[in-house]
Short mmCIF file of C-alpha atoms in Angstrom, two decimals:
data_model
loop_
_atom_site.label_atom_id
_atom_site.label_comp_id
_atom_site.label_asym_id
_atom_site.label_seq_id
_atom_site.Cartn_x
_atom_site.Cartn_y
_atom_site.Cartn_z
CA UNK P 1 0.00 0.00 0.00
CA UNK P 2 1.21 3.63 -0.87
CA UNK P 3 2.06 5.89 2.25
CA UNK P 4 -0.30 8.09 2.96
CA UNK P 5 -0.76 12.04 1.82
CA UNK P 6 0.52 14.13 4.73
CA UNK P 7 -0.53 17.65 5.51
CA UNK P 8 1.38 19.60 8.04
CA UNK P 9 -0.53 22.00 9.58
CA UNK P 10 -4.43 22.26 10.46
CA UNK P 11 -5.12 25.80 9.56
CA UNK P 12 -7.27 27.03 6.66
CA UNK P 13 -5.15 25.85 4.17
CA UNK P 14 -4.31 22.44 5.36
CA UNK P 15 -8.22 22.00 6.65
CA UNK P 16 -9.52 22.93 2.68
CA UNK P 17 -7.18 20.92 1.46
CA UNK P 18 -8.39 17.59 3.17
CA UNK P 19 -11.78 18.88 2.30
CA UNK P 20 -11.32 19.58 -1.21
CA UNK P 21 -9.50 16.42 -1.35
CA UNK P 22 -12.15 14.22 -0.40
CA UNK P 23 -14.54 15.87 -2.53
CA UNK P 24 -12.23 14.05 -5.20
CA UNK P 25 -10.93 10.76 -3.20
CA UNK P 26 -12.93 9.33 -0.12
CA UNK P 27 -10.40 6.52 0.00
CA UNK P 28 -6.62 7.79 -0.04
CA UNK P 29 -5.09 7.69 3.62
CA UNK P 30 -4.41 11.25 4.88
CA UNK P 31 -2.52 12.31 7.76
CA UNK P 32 -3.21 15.59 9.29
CA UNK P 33 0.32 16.68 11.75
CA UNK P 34 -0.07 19.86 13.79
CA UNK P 35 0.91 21.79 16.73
CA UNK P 36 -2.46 23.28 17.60
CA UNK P 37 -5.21 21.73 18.65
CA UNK P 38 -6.38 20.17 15.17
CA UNK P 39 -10.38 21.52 15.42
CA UNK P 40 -10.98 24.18 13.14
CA UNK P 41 -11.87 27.87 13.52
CA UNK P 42 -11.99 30.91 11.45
CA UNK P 43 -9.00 32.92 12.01
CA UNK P 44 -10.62 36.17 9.85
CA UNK P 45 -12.63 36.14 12.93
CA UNK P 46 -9.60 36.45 15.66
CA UNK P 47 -10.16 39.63 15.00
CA UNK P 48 -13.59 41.14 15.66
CA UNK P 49 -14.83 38.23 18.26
CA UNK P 50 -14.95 39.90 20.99
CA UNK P 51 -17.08 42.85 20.21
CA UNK P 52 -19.30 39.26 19.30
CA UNK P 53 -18.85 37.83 22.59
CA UNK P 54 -17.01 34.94 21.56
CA UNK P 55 -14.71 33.17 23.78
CA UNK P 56 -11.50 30.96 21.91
CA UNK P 57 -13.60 27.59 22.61
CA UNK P 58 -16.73 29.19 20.79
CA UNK P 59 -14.80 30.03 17.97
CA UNK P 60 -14.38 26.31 16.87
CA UNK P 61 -16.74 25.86 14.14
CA UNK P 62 -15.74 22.04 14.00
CA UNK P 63 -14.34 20.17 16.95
CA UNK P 64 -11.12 17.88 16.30
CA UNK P 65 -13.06 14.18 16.66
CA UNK P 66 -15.73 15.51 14.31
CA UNK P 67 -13.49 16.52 11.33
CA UNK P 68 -11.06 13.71 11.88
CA UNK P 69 -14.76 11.65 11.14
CA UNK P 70 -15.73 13.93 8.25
CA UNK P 71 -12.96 13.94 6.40
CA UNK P 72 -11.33 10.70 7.28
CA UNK P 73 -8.41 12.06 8.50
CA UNK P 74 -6.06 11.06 10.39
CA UNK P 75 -5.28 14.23 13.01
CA UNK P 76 -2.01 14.02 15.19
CA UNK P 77 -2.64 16.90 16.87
CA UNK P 78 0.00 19.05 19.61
CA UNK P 79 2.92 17.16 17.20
CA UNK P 80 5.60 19.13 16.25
CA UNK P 81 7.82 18.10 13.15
CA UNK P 82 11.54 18.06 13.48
CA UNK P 83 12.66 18.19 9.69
CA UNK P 84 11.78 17.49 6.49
CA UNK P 85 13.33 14.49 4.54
CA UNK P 86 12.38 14.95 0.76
CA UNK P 87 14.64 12.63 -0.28
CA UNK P 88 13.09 10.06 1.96
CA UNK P 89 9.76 10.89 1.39
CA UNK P 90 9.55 11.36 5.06
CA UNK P 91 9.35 13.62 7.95
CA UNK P 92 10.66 13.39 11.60
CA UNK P 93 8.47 14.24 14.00
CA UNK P 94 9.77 14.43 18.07
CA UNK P 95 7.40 11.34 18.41
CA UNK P 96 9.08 9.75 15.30
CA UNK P 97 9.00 9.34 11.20
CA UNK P 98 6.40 9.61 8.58
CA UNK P 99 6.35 8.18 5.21
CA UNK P 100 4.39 10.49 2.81
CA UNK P 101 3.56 9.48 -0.87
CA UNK P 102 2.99 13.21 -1.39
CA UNK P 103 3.46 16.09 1.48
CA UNK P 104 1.29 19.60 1.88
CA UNK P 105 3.62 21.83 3.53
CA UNK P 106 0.70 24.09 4.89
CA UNK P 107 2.50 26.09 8.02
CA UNK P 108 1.11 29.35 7.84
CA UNK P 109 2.97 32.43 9.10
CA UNK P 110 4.45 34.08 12.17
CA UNK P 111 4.21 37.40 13.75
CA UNK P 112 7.00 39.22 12.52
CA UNK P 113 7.76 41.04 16.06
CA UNK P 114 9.71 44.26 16.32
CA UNK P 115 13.27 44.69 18.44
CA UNK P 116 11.96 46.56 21.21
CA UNK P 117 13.98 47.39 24.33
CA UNK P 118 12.60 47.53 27.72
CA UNK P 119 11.04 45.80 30.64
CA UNK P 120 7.54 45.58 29.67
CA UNK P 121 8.54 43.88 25.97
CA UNK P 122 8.39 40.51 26.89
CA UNK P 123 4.73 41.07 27.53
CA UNK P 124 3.57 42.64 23.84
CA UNK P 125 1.05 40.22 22.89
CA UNK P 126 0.15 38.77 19.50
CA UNK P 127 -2.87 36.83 18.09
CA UNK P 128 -2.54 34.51 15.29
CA UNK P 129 -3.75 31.08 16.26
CA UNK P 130 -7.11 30.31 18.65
CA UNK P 131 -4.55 29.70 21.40
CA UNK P 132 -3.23 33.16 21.33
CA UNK P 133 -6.50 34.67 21.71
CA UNK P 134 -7.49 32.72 24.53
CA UNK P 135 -4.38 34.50 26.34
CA UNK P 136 -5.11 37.99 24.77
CA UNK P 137 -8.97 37.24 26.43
CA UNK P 138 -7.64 35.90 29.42
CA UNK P 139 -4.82 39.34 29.54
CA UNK P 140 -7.83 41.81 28.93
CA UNK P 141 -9.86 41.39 32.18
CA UNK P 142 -9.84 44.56 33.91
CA UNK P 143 -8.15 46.42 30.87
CA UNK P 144 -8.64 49.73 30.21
CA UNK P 145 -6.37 51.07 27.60
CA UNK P 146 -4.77 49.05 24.53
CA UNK P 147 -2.25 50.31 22.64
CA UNK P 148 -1.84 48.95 18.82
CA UNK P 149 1.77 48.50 17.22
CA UNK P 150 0.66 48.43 13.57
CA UNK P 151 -2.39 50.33 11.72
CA UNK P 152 -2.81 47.48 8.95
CA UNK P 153 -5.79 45.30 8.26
CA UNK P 154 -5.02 43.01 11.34
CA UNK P 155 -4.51 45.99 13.65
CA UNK P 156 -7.55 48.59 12.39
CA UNK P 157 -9.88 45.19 12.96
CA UNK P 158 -8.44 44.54 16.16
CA UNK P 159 -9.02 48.48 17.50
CA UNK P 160 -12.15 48.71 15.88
CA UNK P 161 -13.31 45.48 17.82
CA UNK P 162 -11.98 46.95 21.41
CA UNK P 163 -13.39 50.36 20.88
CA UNK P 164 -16.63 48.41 20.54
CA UNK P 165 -15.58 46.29 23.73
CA UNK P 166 -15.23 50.01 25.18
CA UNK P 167 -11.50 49.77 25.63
CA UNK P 168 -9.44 52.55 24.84
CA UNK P 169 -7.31 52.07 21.71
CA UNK P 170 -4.21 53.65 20.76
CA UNK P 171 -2.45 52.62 17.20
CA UNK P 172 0.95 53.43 16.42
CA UNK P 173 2.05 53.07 12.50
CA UNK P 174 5.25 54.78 10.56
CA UNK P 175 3.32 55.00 7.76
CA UNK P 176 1.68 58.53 7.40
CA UNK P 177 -1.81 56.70 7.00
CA UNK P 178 -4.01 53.46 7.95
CA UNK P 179 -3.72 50.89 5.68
CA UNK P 180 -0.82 51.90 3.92
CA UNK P 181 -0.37 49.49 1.85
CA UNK P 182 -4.16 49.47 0.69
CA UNK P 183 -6.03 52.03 0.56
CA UNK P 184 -5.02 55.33 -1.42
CA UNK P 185 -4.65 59.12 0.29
CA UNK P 186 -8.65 60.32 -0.36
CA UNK P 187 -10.00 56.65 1.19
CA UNK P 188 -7.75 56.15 4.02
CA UNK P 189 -8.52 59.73 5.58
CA UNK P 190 -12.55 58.83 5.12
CA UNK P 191 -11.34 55.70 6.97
CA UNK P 192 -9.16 57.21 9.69
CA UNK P 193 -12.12 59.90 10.29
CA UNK P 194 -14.77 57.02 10.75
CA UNK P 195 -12.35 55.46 13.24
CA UNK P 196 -11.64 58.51 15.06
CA UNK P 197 -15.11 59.26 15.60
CA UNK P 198 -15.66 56.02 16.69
CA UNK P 199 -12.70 56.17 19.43
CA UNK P 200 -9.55 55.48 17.98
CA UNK P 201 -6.81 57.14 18.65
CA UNK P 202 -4.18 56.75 15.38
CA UNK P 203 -0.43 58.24 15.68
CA UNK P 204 1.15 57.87 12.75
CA UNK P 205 4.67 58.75 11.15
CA UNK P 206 5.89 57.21 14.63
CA UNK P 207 7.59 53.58 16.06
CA UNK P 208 7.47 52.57 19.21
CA UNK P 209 10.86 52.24 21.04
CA UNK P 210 10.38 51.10 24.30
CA UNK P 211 7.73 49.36 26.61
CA UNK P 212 8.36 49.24 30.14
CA UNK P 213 6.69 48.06 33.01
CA UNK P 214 4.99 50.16 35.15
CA UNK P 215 2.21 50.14 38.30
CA UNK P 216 -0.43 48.47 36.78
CA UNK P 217 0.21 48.33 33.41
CA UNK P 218 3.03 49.61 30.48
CA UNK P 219 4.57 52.94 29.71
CA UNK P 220 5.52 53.21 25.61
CA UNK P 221 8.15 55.76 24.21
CA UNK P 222 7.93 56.67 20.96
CA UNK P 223 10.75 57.32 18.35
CA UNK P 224 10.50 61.10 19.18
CA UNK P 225 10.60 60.12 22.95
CA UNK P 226 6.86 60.80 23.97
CA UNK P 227 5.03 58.64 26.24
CA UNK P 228 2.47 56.52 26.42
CA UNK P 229 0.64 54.21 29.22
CA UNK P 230 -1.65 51.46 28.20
CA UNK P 231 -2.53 48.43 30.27
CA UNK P 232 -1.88 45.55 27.36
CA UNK P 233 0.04 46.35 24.14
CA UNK P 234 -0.82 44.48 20.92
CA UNK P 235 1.55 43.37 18.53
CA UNK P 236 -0.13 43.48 14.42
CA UNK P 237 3.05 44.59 12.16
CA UNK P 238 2.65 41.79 9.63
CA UNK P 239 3.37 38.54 8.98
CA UNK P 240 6.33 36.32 7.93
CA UNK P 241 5.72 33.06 6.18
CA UNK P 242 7.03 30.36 7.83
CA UNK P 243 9.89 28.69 5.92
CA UNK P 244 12.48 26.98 8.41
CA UNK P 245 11.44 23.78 8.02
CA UNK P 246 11.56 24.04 4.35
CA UNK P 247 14.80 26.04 4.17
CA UNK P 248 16.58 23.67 6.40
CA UNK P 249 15.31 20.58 4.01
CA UNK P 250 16.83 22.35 0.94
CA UNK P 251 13.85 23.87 -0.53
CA UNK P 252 13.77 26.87 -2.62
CA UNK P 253 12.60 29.61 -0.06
CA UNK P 254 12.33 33.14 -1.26
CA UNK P 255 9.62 35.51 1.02
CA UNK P 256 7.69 32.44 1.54
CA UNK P 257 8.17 28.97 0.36
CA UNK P 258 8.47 28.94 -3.60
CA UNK P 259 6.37 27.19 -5.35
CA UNK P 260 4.85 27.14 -8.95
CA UNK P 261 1.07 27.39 -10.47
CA UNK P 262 1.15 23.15 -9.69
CA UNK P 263 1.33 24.75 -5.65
CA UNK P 264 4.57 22.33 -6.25
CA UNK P 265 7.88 23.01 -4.46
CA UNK P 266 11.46 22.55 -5.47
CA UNK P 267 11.53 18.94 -4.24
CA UNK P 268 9.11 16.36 -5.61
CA UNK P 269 6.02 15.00 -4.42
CA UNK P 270 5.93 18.51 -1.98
CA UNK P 271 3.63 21.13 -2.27
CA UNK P 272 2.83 24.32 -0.37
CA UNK P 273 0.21 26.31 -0.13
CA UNK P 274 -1.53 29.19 2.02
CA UNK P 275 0.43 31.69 4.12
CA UNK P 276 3.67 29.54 4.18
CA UNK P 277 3.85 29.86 0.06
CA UNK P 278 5.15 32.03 -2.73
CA UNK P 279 3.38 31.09 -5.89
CA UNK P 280 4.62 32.65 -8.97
CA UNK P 281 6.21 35.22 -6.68
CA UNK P 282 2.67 36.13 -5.17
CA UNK P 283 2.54 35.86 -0.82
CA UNK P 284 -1.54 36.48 -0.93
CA UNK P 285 -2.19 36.11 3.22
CA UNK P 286 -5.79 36.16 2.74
CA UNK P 287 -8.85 33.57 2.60
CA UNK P 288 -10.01 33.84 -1.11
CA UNK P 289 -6.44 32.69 -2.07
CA UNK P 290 -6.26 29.87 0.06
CA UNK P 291 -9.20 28.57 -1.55
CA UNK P 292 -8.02 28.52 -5.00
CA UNK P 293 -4.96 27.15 -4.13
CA UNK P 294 -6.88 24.64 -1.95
CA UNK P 295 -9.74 23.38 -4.61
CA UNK P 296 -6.36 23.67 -7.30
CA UNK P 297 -4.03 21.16 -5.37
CA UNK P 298 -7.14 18.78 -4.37
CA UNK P 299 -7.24 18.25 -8.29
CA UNK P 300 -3.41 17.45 -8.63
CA UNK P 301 -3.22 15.22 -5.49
CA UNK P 302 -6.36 13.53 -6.89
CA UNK P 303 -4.35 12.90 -9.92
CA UNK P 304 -5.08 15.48 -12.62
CA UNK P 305 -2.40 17.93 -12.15
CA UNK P 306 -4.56 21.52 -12.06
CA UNK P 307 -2.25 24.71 -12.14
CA UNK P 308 -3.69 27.49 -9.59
CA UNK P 309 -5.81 30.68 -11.14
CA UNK P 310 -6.63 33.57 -9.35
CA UNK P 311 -9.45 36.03 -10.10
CA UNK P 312 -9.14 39.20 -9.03
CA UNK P 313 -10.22 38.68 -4.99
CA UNK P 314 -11.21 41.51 -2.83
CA UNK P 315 -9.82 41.83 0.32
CA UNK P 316 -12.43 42.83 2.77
CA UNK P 317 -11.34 44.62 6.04
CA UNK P 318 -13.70 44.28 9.20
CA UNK P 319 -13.90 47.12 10.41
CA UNK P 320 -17.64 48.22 11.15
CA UNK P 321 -16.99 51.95 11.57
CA UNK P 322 -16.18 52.19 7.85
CA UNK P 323 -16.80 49.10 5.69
CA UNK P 324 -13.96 48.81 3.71
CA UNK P 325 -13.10 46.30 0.89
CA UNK P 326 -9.91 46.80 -1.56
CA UNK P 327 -8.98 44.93 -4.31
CA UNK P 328 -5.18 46.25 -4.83
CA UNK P 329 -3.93 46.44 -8.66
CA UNK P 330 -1.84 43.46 -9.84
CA UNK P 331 1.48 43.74 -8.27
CA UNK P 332 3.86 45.95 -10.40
CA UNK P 333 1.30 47.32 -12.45
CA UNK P 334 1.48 50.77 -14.00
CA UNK P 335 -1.25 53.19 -13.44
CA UNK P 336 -3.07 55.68 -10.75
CA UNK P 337 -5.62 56.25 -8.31
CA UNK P 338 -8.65 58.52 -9.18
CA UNK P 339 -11.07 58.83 -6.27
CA UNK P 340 -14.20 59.96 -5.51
CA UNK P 341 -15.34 61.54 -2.41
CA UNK P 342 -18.73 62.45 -1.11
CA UNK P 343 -19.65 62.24 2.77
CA UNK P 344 -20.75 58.77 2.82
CA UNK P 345 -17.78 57.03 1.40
CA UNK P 346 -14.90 56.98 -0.68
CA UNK P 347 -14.65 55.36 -4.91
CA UNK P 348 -11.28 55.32 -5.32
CA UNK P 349 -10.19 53.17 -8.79
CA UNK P 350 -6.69 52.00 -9.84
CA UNK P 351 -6.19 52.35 -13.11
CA UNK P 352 -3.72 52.20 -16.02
CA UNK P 353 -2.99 54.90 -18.54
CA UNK P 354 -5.38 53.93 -21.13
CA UNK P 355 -7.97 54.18 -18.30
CA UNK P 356 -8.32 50.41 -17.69
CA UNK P 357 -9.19 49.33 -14.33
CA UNK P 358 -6.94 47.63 -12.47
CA UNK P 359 -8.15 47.80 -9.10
CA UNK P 360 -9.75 49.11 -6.34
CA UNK P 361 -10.80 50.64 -3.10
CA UNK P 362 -14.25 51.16 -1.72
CA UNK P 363 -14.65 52.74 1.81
CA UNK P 364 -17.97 53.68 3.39
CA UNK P 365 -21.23 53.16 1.46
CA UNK P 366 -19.38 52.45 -1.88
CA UNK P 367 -18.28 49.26 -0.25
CA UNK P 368 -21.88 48.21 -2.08
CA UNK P 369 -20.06 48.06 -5.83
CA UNK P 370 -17.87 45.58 -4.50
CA UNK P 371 -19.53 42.96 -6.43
CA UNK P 372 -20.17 44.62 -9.72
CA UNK P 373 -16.55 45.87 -9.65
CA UNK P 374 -14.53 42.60 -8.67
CA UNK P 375 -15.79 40.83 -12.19
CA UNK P 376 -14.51 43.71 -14.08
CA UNK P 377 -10.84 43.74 -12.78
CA UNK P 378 -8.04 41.88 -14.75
CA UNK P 379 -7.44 38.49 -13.14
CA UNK P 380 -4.09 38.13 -11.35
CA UNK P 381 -2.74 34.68 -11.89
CA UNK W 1 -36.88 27.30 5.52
CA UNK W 2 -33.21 26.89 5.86
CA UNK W 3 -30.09 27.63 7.27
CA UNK W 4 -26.43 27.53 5.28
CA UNK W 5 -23.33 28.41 7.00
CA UNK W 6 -20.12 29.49 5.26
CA UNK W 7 -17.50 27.03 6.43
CA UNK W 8 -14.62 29.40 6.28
CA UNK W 9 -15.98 31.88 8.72
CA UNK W 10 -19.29 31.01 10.36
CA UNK W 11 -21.77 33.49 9.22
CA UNK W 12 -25.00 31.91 8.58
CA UNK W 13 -27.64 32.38 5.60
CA UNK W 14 -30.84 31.73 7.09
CA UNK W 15 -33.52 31.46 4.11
CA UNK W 16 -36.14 33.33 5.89
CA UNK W 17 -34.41 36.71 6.71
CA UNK W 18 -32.25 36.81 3.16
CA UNK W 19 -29.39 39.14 2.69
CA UNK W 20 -31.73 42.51 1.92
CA UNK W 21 -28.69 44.40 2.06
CA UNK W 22 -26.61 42.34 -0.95
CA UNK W 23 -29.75 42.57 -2.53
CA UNK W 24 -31.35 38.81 -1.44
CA UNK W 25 -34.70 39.21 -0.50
CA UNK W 26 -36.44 37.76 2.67
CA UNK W 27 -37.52 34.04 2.03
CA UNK W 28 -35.30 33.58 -0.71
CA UNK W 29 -34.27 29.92 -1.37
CA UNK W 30 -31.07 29.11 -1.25
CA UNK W 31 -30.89 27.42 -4.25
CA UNK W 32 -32.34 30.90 -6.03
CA UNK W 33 -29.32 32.79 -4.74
CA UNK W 34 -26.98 33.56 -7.37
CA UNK W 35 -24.13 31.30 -8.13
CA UNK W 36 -21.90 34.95 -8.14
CA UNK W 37 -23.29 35.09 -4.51
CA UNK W 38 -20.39 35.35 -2.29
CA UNK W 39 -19.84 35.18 1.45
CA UNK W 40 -20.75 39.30 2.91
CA UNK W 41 -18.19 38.63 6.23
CA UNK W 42 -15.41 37.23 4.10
CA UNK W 43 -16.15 36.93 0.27
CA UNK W 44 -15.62 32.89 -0.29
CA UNK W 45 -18.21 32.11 -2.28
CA UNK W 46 -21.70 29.90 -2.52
CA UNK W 47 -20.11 27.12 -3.08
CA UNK W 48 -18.30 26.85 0.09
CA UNK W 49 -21.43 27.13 2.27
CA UNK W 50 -22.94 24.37 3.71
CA UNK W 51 -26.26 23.36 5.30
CA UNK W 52 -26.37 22.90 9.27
CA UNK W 53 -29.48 23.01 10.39
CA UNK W 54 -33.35 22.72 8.84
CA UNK W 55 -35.98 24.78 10.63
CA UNK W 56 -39.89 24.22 10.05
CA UNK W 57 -41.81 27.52 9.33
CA UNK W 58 -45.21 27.88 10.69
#
C-alpha cells in the first residue's frame, strides 16, 4: 500500500485541502500533523470576536473528533515536526517518522515582532492562532487602555473590535496613513475619520521604542521620545511566512516557500500552499487565495495535475466603523488612483494609462459596488 | 426554511431573513441565490457554504 498524503498544519489551508481532497478521493489515507489543537476555527474572525462575545472555545466551528470523522483524516494533533526528509519521502516528528507518498507543507505564518527594548517587551502580545487569543482574552480582564503596534488590516480590525468592547485604543504606525499598503490618500482619511469618531486614537509617522513596566500596566516611548501608558500592548506589524522547516530541508525559499502554479515546491512530491507559500512570486495572506490554491491542489493530489488561477479577490477589512473592501492592482502594475469623495464614502479606482481598471478601493457606502466591480478587474494569476 | 453556513468563517444564511442588504430578499431559497453570490463577512463564495441546520416555518 502507498504511504499516505501528509498535511502539516491544520489551519485554513491544510483543513480545505483535506476537504477539497475528499470531494475528489474518499479513499486515499491522509494524515493531518499539527501543533495546535487540530479543530478548526476561522482565524478572519480572531479579530472582531470579541465585540461578538465569543470566547476561543466558541470560535471552533468544528471540533477535532468531528473533522477527523468527516474527512477521514487522520489528526495528530500538539505534534511538532523536526525536519523534512524529501529525499526520503519522510518527515521526523519528536514522536518519530512519517512516510508520505505526497506532502502539503501548509505552516502558515508568524508574527513578525519588532526589536523593542525595555522591561515591559516581553509582555507585547500577539494573536494569530485560537490559542493566542485565549491569552489575549484571558490578559484583557480589567483592561482599560490598549495600545496597537501596527495600523494594517489586522490591527484597524483589532481596534475597531476593542473600541466596541469600550477599551481605549491607541495605534501606532510609521506610515503617514491606515492601511498603507491598501487604501489610497482620499480613502484612508474617510477611513481614519470614521475610526476617530468612533474612538480610535491613530499616531502615525511614529515607532514605538520602548515598553516598560509600570504600576499596573506599560509605559511606551515613541521614536520622538513621547510617552504613552496602556494596560496591554498588541503586537499586528505583519506577517512572515514560515519557511524553516523548508529552508533547512533544501527547498527553494524566497519571502515564503516557492512554489509554482502546480502549488509544487522545489523537491518532488511537496507542495505548499496558504500563508507559508510564494506562488509565482505572489505571498496572498488572505482567505479567497487559500481557496483557489486549496480546490487547485485537491485536483493534482487527486491525480489530474490543475495549475492554480486567481481572479481578481477583494480583500475585505472588518472594520464596522467604515466598511472597507480593496482589491489592490496586480502587483507591479502601472497606473493611478482617481477617487471619488462624497460624505458617505470613498470610490477610489486604480487604473492604467489607457484608463483600464486595475483595481480598487471602496470605503464607506461604496463598499456596495464591491460585487459589480470585482468581475470587471483583470485576473491576477 | 433553511439555514447555510459558510464554512470558512461562520456566518449563517438563514432562508427566511435573506441578505436585503446584498440585494437577497427575505424568504429567498437558497438554491435561487446567485451562483456569483459570495460570502458578505469574508467573500468565499456559494459554493463553500454548507447546510447545518433545517428549521420548520409555521
Amino acid at each position: 500500500m502507498n504511504p499516505p498524503i501528509v498535511i502539516l498544519g491544520s489551519g485554513l489551508a491544510g483543513i480545505s485541502v483535506a476537504r477539497e481532497l475528499r470531494k475528489l478521493d474518499k479513499e486515499v489515507p491522509l494524515i493531518m500533523i499539527t501543533a495546535d489543537d487540530g479543530g478548526f476555527y476561522s482565524k478572519p474572525s480572531l479579530s472582531n470576536a470579541l465585540a461578538a462575545g465569543k470566547t476561543a472555545p466558541q470560535l471552533v466551528l468544528t471540533a477535532r473528533e468531528t473533522l477527523a470523522a468527516q474527512l477521514n483524516v487522520d489528526i495528530r494533533a500538539g505534534s511538532r515536526v523536526v525536519r523534512l526528509l524529501p529525499g526520503q519521502h519522510a518527515i521526523e516528528m519528536d514522536s518519530g517518522r512519517v512516510e508520505y507518498s505526497r506532502l502539503v507543507l501548509a505552516l502558515g505564518a508568524q508574527p513578525i515582532r519588532l526589536p523593542i527594548e525595555g522591561s515591559g517587551a516581553a509582555d507585547i502580545l500577539a494573536v494569530n492562532s485560537l490559542a493566542d487569543y485565549a491569552a489575549f482574552r484571558e490578559r484583557l480582564v480589567d483592561v482599560k487602555r490598549v495600545a496597537i503596534l501596527g495600523g494594517g488590516l489586522i490591527g484597524c480590525e483589532f481596534a475597531n473590535d476593542l473600541r466596541l468592547a469600550g477599551i481605549a485604543v491607541d495605534v501606532f504606525d510609521l506610515a503617514p496613513q491606515a492601511l498603507g499598503r491598501l487604501l489610497p490618500t482620499g480613502a484612508a482619511e474617510f477611513f481614519r475619520a470614521r475610526l476617530e469618531a468612533a474612538g480610535v486614537a491613530f499616531h502615525f509617522n511614529t515607532s514605538i521604542a520602548r515598553v516598560d513596566r509600570s504600576e499596573g500596566g506599560v509605559i511606551l516611548k515613541d521614536s520622538q521620545g513621547k510617552d504613552f501608558s496602556a494596560d496591554l500592548v498588541l503586537s499586528a506589524v505583519g506577517l512572515k511566512p514560515e519557511t524553516e522547516l523548508a529552508r533547512a530541508a533544501g527547498l527553494k525559499t524566497n519571502r515564503g516557500i516557492v512554489a509554482d502554479k502546480l502549488l509544487a515546491t522545489s523537491e518532488p512530491d511537496v507542495f505548499a500552499v496558504g500563508d507559508c507559500a510564494e506562488v509565482q512570486g505572489l505571498v496572498l495572506p488572505f482567505v479567497l487565495p487559500i481557496m483557489q490554491q486549496a480546490r487547485a491542489l485537491a485536483k493534482t493530489l487527486a491525480g489530474t495535475p490543475a495549475p492554480v488561477s486567481y481572479p481578481a479577490m477583494p480583500v475585505v477589512v472588518k472594520t464596522p466603523a467604515s466598511p472597507t473592501v480593496v482589491c489592490p492592482p496586480p502587483a507591479g502594475a502601472a497606473g493611478a488612483w482617481r477617487e471619488e469623495a462624497d460624505p458617505t464614502g470613498v470610490r477610489a479606482m486604480f487604473e492604467d494609462a489607457a484608463g483600464n481598471p486595475l483595481g480598487f478601493a471602496l470605503v464607506g457606502d461604496s463598499v456596495k459596488d464591491k460585487q459589480a466591480l470585482a468581475t470587471q478587474m483583470p485576473a491576477w494569476l | 426554511m433553511k439555514q447555510y453556513q459558510c464554512i470558512v468563517c461562520g456566518y449563517i444564511y438563514d432562508e427566511s431573513l435573506g441578505e436585503p442588504e446584498h440585494g437577497i430578499a427575505p424568504g429567498t431559497r437558497w438554491e435561487d441565490v446567485p451562483v456569483d453570490w459570495c460570502c458578505p463577512d469574508c467573500g468565499v463564495a456559494k459554493a463553500d457554504f454548507e447546510m447545518i441546520a433545517i428549521e420548520s416555518t409555521p
